[in-house]
Structure formats: structure tokens, C-alpha cells
Amino acid sequence: EPEVTQTPSHQVTQMGQEVILRCVPISNHLYFYWYRQILGQKVEFLVSFYNNEISEKSEIFDDQFSVERPDGSNFTLKIRSTKLEDSAMYFCASRDEEQPQHFGDGTRLSIL
Amino acid sequence: QKEVEQDPGPLSVPEGAIVSLNCTYSNSAFQYFMWYRQYSRKGPELLMYTYSSGNKEDGRFTAQVDKSSKYISLFIRDSQPSDSATYLCAHGGGRRALTFGSGTRLQVQP
């Protein structure tokens, strides 16, 4: 069964450094999403992406965050200058029309 | 307000029991309701989704939506130790983002 793939599974970064989280959505899907889950808390929406542009974003997704689909298969989330409070699991999801979102297994981001 | 409320548990049941997991939601604009299962250090795995009020069954799992009371439920029959996980309810509309509950941690004792 096709699945969403995320790399790396664990990223450790110094505070203030830039980090790029990578996702390969399911191949025929058109809508892409990033969510995060701080330890012990709810899964929270960050941003959605369709037709090469952001379609919706939350208040968490500030100027430190950006997303890109650099080619036909990858979808990336960049955090420009990481803070301690960015430590979380980051999940990528994708979907086709009228279908629910399918999630990857996430990247655990640890900021030191 | 786009809140989804869910009892965090933990809920501990013996193997073979019927499990009932519940959520309430406040935003009636969103039409899609989902249940995801999340194992430790893994991503949410889609279990069930439904658009309308009523019941939807898939094997040992039944999802129930009552839009009049804004209440969604997941029933697990003949629960197994492998069902031990956190269960997340979520709702959304079309292309929109999902709003998740906090998850209910289920432990099925052998």
C-alpha cells in the first residue's frame, strides 16, 4: 500500500540553526499538509499546500517557517532559525480529492 | 471555535471487551469525521472516516456520528492487545486542515 515517507526520522539541531524536514507524499495525491505534535499534546495543523502554493496556514506558521515542493515528488518544511519550543514531532500528510489525509511516521525534531 | 474534545484516558480493558471511544466537536461547518490510531513514536494511521450521520462498520470497528448532538464515537468489538494505542478523533471539511482531539490512550490487557 502506498505511504507517505518522511526523512530523517530524528533530527537534532542547535538552537538558531536552520532545519529542513523532508516528505515524499503518496504519488497521485494533490494536497499536502504539515502538522506538529509537541510531546503530550494534540496534533496541530501548520500549513496546507495545493497547486504549488499555500492554501491555508495556522498562527503557528510564522515567518520562520516555509514550505516548498522543489520537484514532482518531495515536499519540504524549513524552519529558518530554530527555537527550543520547536522541539516536536512533525508529520507530513497528503490526500487526493474527497479522500482523507494519510500521514507519515514523522520526524522527531530535538532542539538543543 | 474549532475545538474537538476527547477524554484522554487511559482506558484499560480486558481482551475481548467492547471498547467505546467518544469525542464532541463544536464546529458544525466541517463535514468529515475521522478516527486515527497512533502507536508510540508513529504517525496517525487512518482507521475510519465518514461524511454523514449514522454508523459505518469495518470489521471489528464501527464509527458513529450524531451531528445533532455533535458527538462522534468509535466502537471496537472483540478488542485485542494489538489494539493498544492512542485513538485520535478528527474532523475537517474538504481540503481544509484537520482538527484533532487530544487522543484517548487504550490499553487492552491479555
mmCIF file with all atom_site columns, C-alpha atoms in Angstrom:
data_model
loop_
_atom_site.group_PDB
_atom_site.id
_atom_site.type_symbol
_atom_site.label_atom_id
_atom_site.label_alt_id
_atom_site.label_comp_id
_atom_site.label_asym_id
_atom_site.label_entity_id
_atom_site.label_seq_id
_atom_site.pdbx_PDB_ins_code
_atom_site.Cartn_x
_atom_site.Cartn_y
_atom_site.Cartn_z
_atom_site.occupancy
_atom_site.B_iso_or_equiv
_atom_site.pdbx_formal_charge
_atom_site.auth_seq_id
_atom_site.auth_comp_id
_atom_site.auth_asym_id
_atom_site.auth_atom_id
_atom_site.pdbx_PDB_model_num
ATOM 1   C CA . GLU A 1 1   ? 0.000   0.000   0.000  1.00 0.00 ? 1   GLU A CA 1
ATOM 2   C CA . PRO A 1 2   ? 1.413   3.421   -0.903 1.00 0.00 ? 2   PRO A CA 1
ATOM 3   C CA . GLU A 1 3   ? 2.564   5.501   2.039  1.00 0.00 ? 3   GLU A CA 1
ATOM 4   C CA . VAL A 1 4   ? 3.877   8.913   2.981  1.00 0.00 ? 4   VAL A CA 1
ATOM 5   C CA . THR A 1 5   ? 7.623   8.805   3.685  1.00 0.00 ? 5   THR A CA 1
ATOM 6   C CA . GLN A 1 6   ? 9.436   11.258  5.940  1.00 0.00 ? 6   GLN A CA 1
ATOM 7   C CA . THR A 1 7   ? 13.139  11.800  6.488  1.00 0.00 ? 7   THR A CA 1
ATOM 8   C CA . PRO A 1 8   ? 15.013  11.957  8.729  1.00 0.00 ? 8   PRO A CA 1
ATOM 9   C CA . SER A 1 9   ? 13.236  10.059  11.474 1.00 0.00 ? 9   SER A CA 1
ATOM 10  C CA . HIS A 1 10  ? 15.130  12.072  14.104 1.00 0.00 ? 10  HIS A CA 1
ATOM 11  C CA . GLN A 1 11  ? 16.880  15.425  13.701 1.00 0.00 ? 11  GLN A CA 1
ATOM 12  C CA . VAL A 1 12  ? 18.959  17.045  16.421 1.00 0.00 ? 12  VAL A CA 1
ATOM 13  C CA . THR A 1 13  ? 19.819  20.698  15.837 1.00 0.00 ? 13  THR A CA 1
ATOM 14  C CA . GLN A 1 14  ? 21.348  23.559  17.786 1.00 0.00 ? 14  GLN A CA 1
ATOM 15  C CA . MET A 1 15  ? 19.037  26.463  18.617 1.00 0.00 ? 15  MET A CA 1
ATOM 16  C CA . GLY A 1 16  ? 19.236  29.152  15.953 1.00 0.00 ? 16  GLY A CA 1
ATOM 17  C CA . GLN A 1 17  ? 20.150  26.744  13.169 1.00 0.00 ? 17  GLN A CA 1
ATOM 18  C CA . GLU A 1 18  ? 18.086  26.124  10.083 1.00 0.00 ? 18  GLU A CA 1
ATOM 19  C CA . VAL A 1 19  ? 16.463  22.736  9.600  1.00 0.00 ? 19  VAL A CA 1
ATOM 20  C CA . ILE A 1 20  ? 14.731  21.152  6.602  1.00 0.00 ? 20  ILE A CA 1
ATOM 21  C CA . LEU A 1 21  ? 12.293  18.305  7.068  1.00 0.00 ? 21  LEU A CA 1
ATOM 22  C CA . ARG A 1 22  ? 11.523  16.202  4.027  1.00 0.00 ? 22  ARG A CA 1
ATOM 23  C CA . CYS A 1 23  ? 8.453   14.326  2.901  1.00 0.00 ? 23  CYS A CA 1
ATOM 24  C CA . VAL A 1 24  ? 7.565   12.204  -0.101 1.00 0.00 ? 24  VAL A CA 1
ATOM 25  C CA . PRO A 1 25  ? 3.759   12.231  -0.365 1.00 0.00 ? 25  PRO A CA 1
ATOM 26  C CA . ILE A 1 26  ? 1.749   9.437   -1.979 1.00 0.00 ? 26  ILE A CA 1
ATOM 27  C CA . SER A 1 27  ? 2.418   9.753   -5.693 1.00 0.00 ? 27  SER A CA 1
ATOM 28  C CA . ASN A 1 28  ? -1.004  10.682  -7.110 1.00 0.00 ? 28  ASN A CA 1
ATOM 29  C CA . HIS A 1 29  ? -2.014  12.961  -4.240 1.00 0.00 ? 29  HIS A CA 1
ATOM 30  C CA . LEU A 1 30  ? -2.544  16.652  -4.841 1.00 0.00 ? 30  LEU A CA 1
ATOM 31  C CA . TYR A 1 31  ? -2.919  18.172  -1.359 1.00 0.00 ? 31  TYR A CA 1
ATOM 32  C CA . PHE A 1 32  ? -0.099  18.283  1.140  1.00 0.00 ? 32  PHE A CA 1
ATOM 33  C CA . TYR A 1 33  ? -0.015  19.205  4.811  1.00 0.00 ? 33  TYR A CA 1
ATOM 34  C CA . TRP A 1 34  ? 2.356   19.670  7.725  1.00 0.00 ? 34  TRP A CA 1
ATOM 35  C CA . TYR A 1 35  ? 1.281   19.122  11.318 1.00 0.00 ? 35  TYR A CA 1
ATOM 36  C CA . ARG A 1 36  ? 3.234   19.037  14.530 1.00 0.00 ? 36  ARG A CA 1
ATOM 37  C CA . GLN A 1 37  ? 2.742   17.303  17.860 1.00 0.00 ? 37  GLN A CA 1
ATOM 38  C CA . ILE A 1 38  ? 4.546   18.568  20.930 1.00 0.00 ? 38  ILE A CA 1
ATOM 39  C CA . LEU A 1 39  ? 5.105   15.748  23.423 1.00 0.00 ? 39  LEU A CA 1
ATOM 40  C CA . GLY A 1 40  ? 1.891   15.001  25.299 1.00 0.00 ? 40  GLY A CA 1
ATOM 41  C CA . GLN A 1 41  ? -0.176  17.485  23.298 1.00 0.00 ? 41  GLN A CA 1
ATOM 42  C CA . LYS A 1 42  ? -2.624  17.468  20.398 1.00 0.00 ? 42  LYS A CA 1
ATOM 43  C CA . VAL A 1 43  ? -1.665  17.131  16.766 1.00 0.00 ? 43  VAL A CA 1
ATOM 44  C CA . GLU A 1 44  ? -1.728  20.726  15.483 1.00 0.00 ? 44  GLU A CA 1
ATOM 45  C CA . PHE A 1 45  ? -2.084  21.953  11.927 1.00 0.00 ? 45  PHE A CA 1
ATOM 46  C CA . LEU A 1 46  ? 0.703   24.079  10.458 1.00 0.00 ? 46  LEU A CA 1
ATOM 47  C CA . VAL A 1 47  ? 0.131   24.534  6.745  1.00 0.00 ? 47  VAL A CA 1
ATOM 48  C CA . SER A 1 48  ? -1.547  23.098  3.672  1.00 0.00 ? 48  SER A CA 1
ATOM 49  C CA . PHE A 1 49  ? -0.259  23.270  0.097  1.00 0.00 ? 49  PHE A CA 1
ATOM 50  C CA . TYR A 1 50  ? -2.001  22.797  -3.218 1.00 0.00 ? 50  TYR A CA 1
ATOM 51  C CA . ASN A 1 51  ? -1.158  23.685  -6.788 1.00 0.00 ? 51  ASN A CA 1
ATOM 52  C CA . ASN A 1 52  ? 2.277   24.986  -5.765 1.00 0.00 ? 52  ASN A CA 1
ATOM 53  C CA . GLU A 1 53  ? 1.037   27.462  -3.219 1.00 0.00 ? 53  GLU A CA 1
ATOM 54  C CA . ILE A 1 54  ? -0.011  27.660  0.400  1.00 0.00 ? 54  ILE A CA 1
ATOM 55  C CA . SER A 1 55  ? -3.775  27.251  0.684  1.00 0.00 ? 55  SER A CA 1
ATOM 56  C CA . GLU A 1 56  ? -4.143  27.575  4.450  1.00 0.00 ? 56  GLU A CA 1
ATOM 57  C CA . LYS A 1 57  ? -1.865  28.179  7.431  1.00 0.00 ? 57  LYS A CA 1
ATOM 58  C CA . SER A 1 58  ? -2.234  28.387  11.188 1.00 0.00 ? 58  SER A CA 1
ATOM 59  C CA . GLU A 1 59  ? -0.974  31.073  13.543 1.00 0.00 ? 59  GLU A CA 1
ATOM 60  C CA . ILE A 1 60  ? 1.913   28.751  14.424 1.00 0.00 ? 60  ILE A CA 1
ATOM 61  C CA . PHE A 1 61  ? 3.222   29.006  10.855 1.00 0.00 ? 61  PHE A CA 1
ATOM 62  C CA . ASP A 1 62  ? 5.007   32.328  11.179 1.00 0.00 ? 62  ASP A CA 1
ATOM 63  C CA . ASP A 1 63  ? 7.827   33.870  9.122  1.00 0.00 ? 63  ASP A CA 1
ATOM 64  C CA . GLN A 1 64  ? 10.312  31.328  10.487 1.00 0.00 ? 64  GLN A CA 1
ATOM 65  C CA . PHE A 1 65  ? 8.553   28.575  8.565  1.00 0.00 ? 65  PHE A CA 1
ATOM 66  C CA . SER A 1 66  ? 8.386   27.936  4.848  1.00 0.00 ? 66  SER A CA 1
ATOM 67  C CA . VAL A 1 67  ? 7.298   25.076  2.616  1.00 0.00 ? 67  VAL A CA 1
ATOM 68  C CA . GLU A 1 68  ? 8.372   24.065  -0.837 1.00 0.00 ? 68  GLU A CA 1
ATOM 69  C CA . ARG A 1 69  ? 7.709   21.415  -3.417 1.00 0.00 ? 69  ARG A CA 1
ATOM 70  C CA . PRO A 1 70  ? 11.080  21.521  -5.187 1.00 0.00 ? 70  PRO A CA 1
ATOM 71  C CA . ASP A 1 71  ? 10.271  18.726  -7.631 1.00 0.00 ? 71  ASP A CA 1
ATOM 72  C CA . GLY A 1 72  ? 7.459   16.336  -8.508 1.00 0.00 ? 72  GLY A CA 1
ATOM 73  C CA . SER A 1 73  ? 7.925   14.107  -5.501 1.00 0.00 ? 73  SER A CA 1
ATOM 74  C CA . ASN A 1 74  ? 9.303   15.978  -2.468 1.00 0.00 ? 74  ASN A CA 1
ATOM 75  C CA . PHE A 1 75  ? 7.569   18.355  -0.078 1.00 0.00 ? 75  PHE A CA 1
ATOM 76  C CA . THR A 1 76  ? 9.726   20.161  2.479  1.00 0.00 ? 76  THR A CA 1
ATOM 77  C CA . LEU A 1 77  ? 9.256   22.190  5.642  1.00 0.00 ? 77  LEU A CA 1
ATOM 78  C CA . LYS A 1 78  ? 12.019  24.632  6.530  1.00 0.00 ? 78  LYS A CA 1
ATOM 79  C CA . ILE A 1 79  ? 12.449  26.281  9.906  1.00 0.00 ? 79  ILE A CA 1
ATOM 80  C CA . ARG A 1 80  ? 14.841  29.192  9.469  1.00 0.00 ? 80  ARG A CA 1
ATOM 81  C CA . SER A 1 81  ? 16.100  29.818  12.995 1.00 0.00 ? 81  SER A CA 1
ATOM 82  C CA . THR A 1 82  ? 15.014  27.096  15.352 1.00 0.00 ? 82  THR A CA 1
ATOM 83  C CA . LYS A 1 83  ? 13.880  27.758  18.919 1.00 0.00 ? 83  LYS A CA 1
ATOM 84  C CA . LEU A 1 84  ? 13.690  25.379  21.864 1.00 0.00 ? 84  LEU A CA 1
ATOM 85  C CA . GLU A 1 85  ? 9.886   25.362  21.583 1.00 0.00 ? 85  GLU A CA 1
ATOM 86  C CA . ASP A 1 86  ? 10.112  23.999  18.026 1.00 0.00 ? 86  ASP A CA 1
ATOM 87  C CA . SER A 1 87  ? 11.010  20.616  19.518 1.00 0.00 ? 87  SER A CA 1
ATOM 88  C CA . ALA A 1 88  ? 8.181   18.295  18.465 1.00 0.00 ? 88  ALA A CA 1
ATOM 89  C CA . MET A 1 89  ? 7.158   15.505  16.114 1.00 0.00 ? 89  MET A CA 1
ATOM 90  C CA . TYR A 1 90  ? 6.461   16.903  12.652 1.00 0.00 ? 90  TYR A CA 1
ATOM 91  C CA . PHE A 1 91  ? 4.046   14.968  10.474 1.00 0.00 ? 91  PHE A CA 1
ATOM 92  C CA . CYS A 1 92  ? 3.514   15.287  6.762  1.00 0.00 ? 92  CYS A CA 1
ATOM 93  C CA . ALA A 1 93  ? 0.170   14.244  5.267  1.00 0.00 ? 93  ALA A CA 1
ATOM 94  C CA . SER A 1 94  ? -1.239  14.021  1.774  1.00 0.00 ? 94  SER A CA 1
ATOM 95  C CA . ARG A 1 95  ? -4.595  13.338  0.203  1.00 0.00 ? 95  ARG A CA 1
ATOM 96  C CA . ASP A 1 96  ? -6.414  13.002  -3.074 1.00 0.00 ? 96  ASP A CA 1
ATOM 97  C CA . GLU A 1 97  ? -9.735  14.675  -3.907 1.00 0.00 ? 97  GLU A CA 1
ATOM 98  C CA . GLU A 1 98  ? -12.515 13.819  -1.453 1.00 0.00 ? 98  GLU A CA 1
ATOM 99  C CA . GLN A 1 99  ? -10.297 11.356  0.385  1.00 0.00 ? 99  GLN A CA 1
ATOM 100 C CA . PRO A 1 100 ? -8.984  11.626  3.939  1.00 0.00 ? 100 PRO A CA 1
ATOM 101 C CA . GLN A 1 101 ? -5.439  12.568  4.782  1.00 0.00 ? 101 GLN A CA 1
ATOM 102 C CA . HIS A 1 102 ? -2.760  9.913   5.122  1.00 0.00 ? 102 HIS A CA 1
ATOM 103 C CA . PHE A 1 103 ? 0.143   10.607  7.449  1.00 0.00 ? 103 PHE A CA 1
ATOM 104 C CA . GLY A 1 104 ? 3.805   9.706   7.512  1.00 0.00 ? 104 GLY A CA 1
ATOM 105 C CA . ASP A 1 105 ? 5.565   8.425   10.617 1.00 0.00 ? 105 ASP A CA 1
ATOM 106 C CA . GLY A 1 106 ? 7.011   11.829  11.363 1.00 0.00 ? 106 GLY A CA 1
ATOM 107 C CA . THR A 1 107 ? 10.336  13.460  12.080 1.00 0.00 ? 107 THR A CA 1
ATOM 108 C CA . ARG A 1 108 ? 11.263  13.949  15.710 1.00 0.00 ? 108 ARG A CA 1
ATOM 109 C CA . LEU A 1 109 ? 12.940  17.346  15.941 1.00 0.00 ? 109 LEU A CA 1
ATOM 110 C CA . SER A 1 110 ? 15.065  17.986  19.007 1.00 0.00 ? 110 SER A CA 1
ATOM 111 C CA . ILE A 1 111 ? 16.434  21.495  19.536 1.00 0.00 ? 111 ILE A CA 1
ATOM 112 C CA . LEU A 1 112 ? 19.371  21.808  21.931 1.00 0.00 ? 112 LEU A CA 1
ATOM 113 C CA . GLN B 2 1   ? -14.099 27.891  17.588 1.00 0.00 ? 1   GLN B CA 1
ATOM 114 C CA . LYS B 2 2   ? -12.684 24.722  16.073 1.00 0.00 ? 2   LYS B CA 1
ATOM 115 C CA . GLU B 2 3   ? -12.368 22.514  19.159 1.00 0.00 ? 3   GLU B CA 1
ATOM 116 C CA . VAL B 2 4   ? -12.601 18.759  19.356 1.00 0.00 ? 4   VAL B CA 1
ATOM 117 C CA . GLU B 2 5   ? -12.842 17.383  22.870 1.00 0.00 ? 5   GLU B CA 1
ATOM 118 C CA . GLN B 2 6   ? -11.787 13.862  23.772 1.00 0.00 ? 6   GLN B CA 1
ATOM 119 C CA . ASP B 2 7   ? -11.294 12.091  27.092 1.00 0.00 ? 7   ASP B CA 1
ATOM 120 C CA . PRO B 2 8   ? -7.533  11.361  27.325 1.00 0.00 ? 8   PRO B CA 1
ATOM 121 C CA . GLY B 2 9   ? -7.948  8.197   29.363 1.00 0.00 ? 9   GLY B CA 1
ATOM 122 C CA . PRO B 2 10  ? -6.066  5.977   29.866 1.00 0.00 ? 10  PRO B CA 1
ATOM 123 C CA . LEU B 2 11  ? -8.719  3.358   29.269 1.00 0.00 ? 11  LEU B CA 1
ATOM 124 C CA . SER B 2 12  ? -7.820  -0.184  30.316 1.00 0.00 ? 12  SER B CA 1
ATOM 125 C CA . VAL B 2 13  ? -9.984  -3.137  29.254 1.00 0.00 ? 13  VAL B CA 1
ATOM 126 C CA . PRO B 2 14  ? -9.578  -6.928  29.207 1.00 0.00 ? 14  PRO B CA 1
ATOM 127 C CA . GLU B 2 15  ? -9.022  -8.711  25.915 1.00 0.00 ? 15  GLU B CA 1
ATOM 128 C CA . GLY B 2 16  ? -12.320 -9.417  24.149 1.00 0.00 ? 16  GLY B CA 1
ATOM 129 C CA . ALA B 2 17  ? -14.146 -6.423  25.635 1.00 0.00 ? 17  ALA B CA 1
ATOM 130 C CA . ILE B 2 18  ? -16.145 -3.930  23.605 1.00 0.00 ? 18  ILE B CA 1
ATOM 131 C CA . VAL B 2 19  ? -14.471 -0.530  23.675 1.00 0.00 ? 19  VAL B CA 1
ATOM 132 C CA . SER B 2 20  ? -16.302 2.762   23.260 1.00 0.00 ? 20  SER B CA 1
ATOM 133 C CA . LEU B 2 21  ? -14.317 5.916   22.462 1.00 0.00 ? 21  LEU B CA 1
ATOM 134 C CA . ASN B 2 22  ? -16.020 9.282   22.205 1.00 0.00 ? 22  ASN B CA 1
ATOM 135 C CA . CYS B 2 23  ? -15.500 12.845  21.037 1.00 0.00 ? 23  CYS B CA 1
ATOM 136 C CA . THR B 2 24  ? -17.512 16.022  20.886 1.00 0.00 ? 24  THR B CA 1
ATOM 137 C CA . TYR B 2 25  ? -16.955 18.845  18.449 1.00 0.00 ? 25  TYR B CA 1
ATOM 138 C CA . SER B 2 26  ? -18.125 22.419  18.227 1.00 0.00 ? 26  SER B CA 1
ATOM 139 C CA . ASN B 2 27  ? -17.818 23.466  14.580 1.00 0.00 ? 27  ASN B CA 1
ATOM 140 C CA . SER B 2 28  ? -20.735 22.117  12.551 1.00 0.00 ? 28  SER B CA 1
ATOM 141 C CA . ALA B 2 29  ? -19.307 23.590  9.318  1.00 0.00 ? 29  ALA B CA 1
ATOM 142 C CA . PHE B 2 30  ? -16.929 20.657  8.922  1.00 0.00 ? 30  PHE B CA 1
ATOM 143 C CA . GLN B 2 31  ? -18.451 17.602  7.366  1.00 0.00 ? 31  GLN B CA 1
ATOM 144 C CA . TYR B 2 32  ? -15.798 14.886  7.533  1.00 0.00 ? 32  TYR B CA 1
ATOM 145 C CA . PHE B 2 33  ? -15.077 12.817  10.617 1.00 0.00 ? 33  PHE B CA 1
ATOM 146 C CA . MET B 2 34  ? -12.123 10.509  11.067 1.00 0.00 ? 34  MET B CA 1
ATOM 147 C CA . TRP B 2 35  ? -10.620 8.150   13.555 1.00 0.00 ? 35  TRP B CA 1
ATOM 148 C CA . TYR B 2 36  ? -6.876  7.644   13.525 1.00 0.00 ? 36  TYR B CA 1
ATOM 149 C CA . ARG B 2 37  ? -4.837  5.184   15.556 1.00 0.00 ? 37  ARG B CA 1
ATOM 150 C CA . GLN B 2 38  ? -1.401  6.204   16.742 1.00 0.00 ? 38  GLN B CA 1
ATOM 151 C CA . TYR B 2 39  ? 1.184   3.819   18.124 1.00 0.00 ? 39  TYR B CA 1
ATOM 152 C CA . SER B 2 40  ? 4.065   5.176   20.156 1.00 0.00 ? 40  SER B CA 1
ATOM 153 C CA . ARG B 2 41  ? 6.545   7.168   18.017 1.00 0.00 ? 41  ARG B CA 1
ATOM 154 C CA . LYS B 2 42  ? 4.492   6.578   14.858 1.00 0.00 ? 42  LYS B CA 1
ATOM 155 C CA . GLY B 2 43  ? 2.254   8.748   12.727 1.00 0.00 ? 43  GLY B CA 1
ATOM 156 C CA . PRO B 2 44  ? -1.550  8.740   12.847 1.00 0.00 ? 44  PRO B CA 1
ATOM 157 C CA . GLU B 2 45  ? -2.905  5.783   10.902 1.00 0.00 ? 45  GLU B CA 1
ATOM 158 C CA . LEU B 2 46  ? -6.338  6.210   9.326  1.00 0.00 ? 46  LEU B CA 1
ATOM 159 C CA . LEU B 2 47  ? -8.895  3.760   10.729 1.00 0.00 ? 47  LEU B CA 1
ATOM 160 C CA . MET B 2 48  ? -12.289 5.066   9.676  1.00 0.00 ? 48  MET B CA 1
ATOM 161 C CA . TYR B 2 49  ? -13.760 8.110   8.041  1.00 0.00 ? 49  TYR B CA 1
ATOM 162 C CA . THR B 2 50  ? -17.300 9.165   7.392  1.00 0.00 ? 50  THR B CA 1
ATOM 163 C CA . TYR B 2 51  ? -19.156 12.074  5.912  1.00 0.00 ? 51  TYR B CA 1
ATOM 164 C CA . SER B 2 52  ? -22.670 11.609  7.141  1.00 0.00 ? 52  SER B CA 1
ATOM 165 C CA . SER B 2 53  ? -24.537 10.949  10.345 1.00 0.00 ? 53  SER B CA 1
ATOM 166 C CA . GLY B 2 54  ? -25.134 7.334   11.244 1.00 0.00 ? 54  GLY B CA 1
ATOM 167 C CA . ASN B 2 55  ? -22.966 4.250   11.505 1.00 0.00 ? 55  ASN B CA 1
ATOM 168 C CA . LYS B 2 56  ? -20.136 2.942   9.375  1.00 0.00 ? 56  LYS B CA 1
ATOM 169 C CA . GLU B 2 57  ? -18.717 -0.502  10.009 1.00 0.00 ? 57  GLU B CA 1
ATOM 170 C CA . ASP B 2 58  ? -15.368 -2.023  9.012  1.00 0.00 ? 58  ASP B CA 1
ATOM 171 C CA . GLY B 2 59  ? -14.545 -5.375  10.525 1.00 0.00 ? 59  GLY B CA 1
ATOM 172 C CA . ARG B 2 60  ? -14.346 -5.027  14.308 1.00 0.00 ? 60  ARG B CA 1
ATOM 173 C CA . PHE B 2 61  ? -14.638 -1.224  14.113 1.00 0.00 ? 61  PHE B CA 1
ATOM 174 C CA . THR B 2 62  ? -17.800 0.884   13.966 1.00 0.00 ? 62  THR B CA 1
ATOM 175 C CA . ALA B 2 63  ? -17.773 4.665   13.658 1.00 0.00 ? 63  ALA B CA 1
ATOM 176 C CA . GLN B 2 64  ? -20.875 6.557   14.688 1.00 0.00 ? 64  GLN B CA 1
ATOM 177 C CA . VAL B 2 65  ? -21.659 10.211  14.047 1.00 0.00 ? 65  VAL B CA 1
ATOM 178 C CA . ASP B 2 66  ? -24.537 12.166  15.558 1.00 0.00 ? 66  ASP B CA 1
ATOM 179 C CA . LYS B 2 67  ? -24.491 15.621  14.003 1.00 0.00 ? 67  LYS B CA 1
ATOM 180 C CA . SER B 2 68  ? -27.479 16.827  16.007 1.00 0.00 ? 68  SER B CA 1
ATOM 181 C CA . SER B 2 69  ? -25.554 16.418  19.262 1.00 0.00 ? 69  SER B CA 1
ATOM 182 C CA . LYS B 2 70  ? -22.087 16.911  17.692 1.00 0.00 ? 70  LYS B CA 1
ATOM 183 C CA . TYR B 2 71  ? -20.940 13.582  19.054 1.00 0.00 ? 71  TYR B CA 1
ATOM 184 C CA . ILE B 2 72  ? -18.707 11.006  17.374 1.00 0.00 ? 72  ILE B CA 1
ATOM 185 C CA . SER B 2 73  ? -17.881 7.530   18.630 1.00 0.00 ? 73  SER B CA 1
ATOM 186 C CA . LEU B 2 74  ? -15.688 4.593   17.757 1.00 0.00 ? 74  LEU B CA 1
ATOM 187 C CA . PHE B 2 75  ? -16.604 1.104   18.911 1.00 0.00 ? 75  PHE B CA 1
ATOM 188 C CA . ILE B 2 76  ? -14.099 -1.744  18.879 1.00 0.00 ? 76  ILE B CA 1
ATOM 189 C CA . ARG B 2 77  ? -15.508 -5.253  19.212 1.00 0.00 ? 77  ARG B CA 1
ATOM 190 C CA . ASP B 2 78  ? -13.503 -8.217  20.480 1.00 0.00 ? 78  ASP B CA 1
ATOM 191 C CA . SER B 2 79  ? -10.606 -5.948  21.460 1.00 0.00 ? 79  SER B CA 1
ATOM 192 C CA . GLN B 2 80  ? -7.090  -7.355  21.121 1.00 0.00 ? 80  GLN B CA 1
ATOM 193 C CA . PRO B 2 81  ? -3.808  -6.444  22.824 1.00 0.00 ? 81  PRO B CA 1
ATOM 194 C CA . SER B 2 82  ? -2.637  -5.186  19.419 1.00 0.00 ? 82  SER B CA 1
ATOM 195 C CA . ASP B 2 83  ? -5.399  -2.549  19.623 1.00 0.00 ? 83  ASP B CA 1
ATOM 196 C CA . SER B 2 84  ? -3.461  -0.894  22.457 1.00 0.00 ? 84  SER B CA 1
ATOM 197 C CA . ALA B 2 85  ? -2.672  2.565   21.106 1.00 0.00 ? 85  ALA B CA 1
ATOM 198 C CA . THR B 2 86  ? -3.832  6.161   21.243 1.00 0.00 ? 86  THR B CA 1
ATOM 199 C CA . TYR B 2 87  ? -7.016  6.836   19.276 1.00 0.00 ? 87  TYR B CA 1
ATOM 200 C CA . LEU B 2 88  ? -7.446  10.285  17.755 1.00 0.00 ? 88  LEU B CA 1
ATOM 201 C CA . CYS B 2 89  ? -10.700 11.677  16.501 1.00 0.00 ? 89  CYS B CA 1
ATOM 202 C CA . ALA B 2 90  ? -10.540 14.445  13.929 1.00 0.00 ? 90  ALA B CA 1
ATOM 203 C CA . HIS B 2 91  ? -12.808 16.466  11.756 1.00 0.00 ? 91  HIS B CA 1
ATOM 204 C CA . GLY B 2 92  ? -12.371 18.703  8.776  1.00 0.00 ? 92  GLY B CA 1
ATOM 205 C CA . GLY B 2 93  ? -14.022 19.813  5.607  1.00 0.00 ? 93  GLY B CA 1
ATOM 206 C CA . GLY B 2 94  ? -12.897 19.007  2.095  1.00 0.00 ? 94  GLY B CA 1
ATOM 207 C CA . ARG B 2 95  ? -9.436  20.439  1.524  1.00 0.00 ? 95  ARG B CA 1
ATOM 208 C CA . ARG B 2 96  ? -9.282  22.079  4.938  1.00 0.00 ? 96  ARG B CA 1
ATOM 209 C CA . ALA B 2 97  ? -6.944  21.126  7.731  1.00 0.00 ? 97  ALA B CA 1
ATOM 210 C CA . LEU B 2 98  ? -7.974  18.543  10.262 1.00 0.00 ? 98  LEU B CA 1
ATOM 211 C CA . THR B 2 99  ? -8.729  19.482  13.851 1.00 0.00 ? 99  THR B CA 1
ATOM 212 C CA . PHE B 2 100 ? -7.716  16.726  16.233 1.00 0.00 ? 100 PHE B CA 1
ATOM 213 C CA . GLY B 2 101 ? -8.837  15.722  19.682 1.00 0.00 ? 101 GLY B CA 1
ATOM 214 C CA . SER B 2 102 ? -6.178  15.126  22.301 1.00 0.00 ? 102 SER B CA 1
ATOM 215 C CA . GLY B 2 103 ? -6.417  11.342  21.871 1.00 0.00 ? 103 GLY B CA 1
ATOM 216 C CA . THR B 2 104 ? -7.564  8.533   24.163 1.00 0.00 ? 104 THR B CA 1
ATOM 217 C CA . ARG B 2 105 ? -4.919  6.062   25.266 1.00 0.00 ? 105 ARG B CA 1
ATOM 218 C CA . LEU B 2 106 ? -6.289  2.495   25.193 1.00 0.00 ? 106 LEU B CA 1
ATOM 219 C CA . GLN B 2 107 ? -4.662  -0.485  26.885 1.00 0.00 ? 107 GLN B CA 1
ATOM 220 C CA . VAL B 2 108 ? -6.088  -3.941  26.167 1.00 0.00 ? 108 VAL B CA 1
ATOM 221 C CA . GLN B 2 109 ? -4.924  -6.409  28.790 1.00 0.00 ? 109 GLN B CA 1
ATOM 222 C CA . PRO B 2 110 ? -4.289  -10.015 27.632 1.00 0.00 ? 110 PRO B CA 1
#
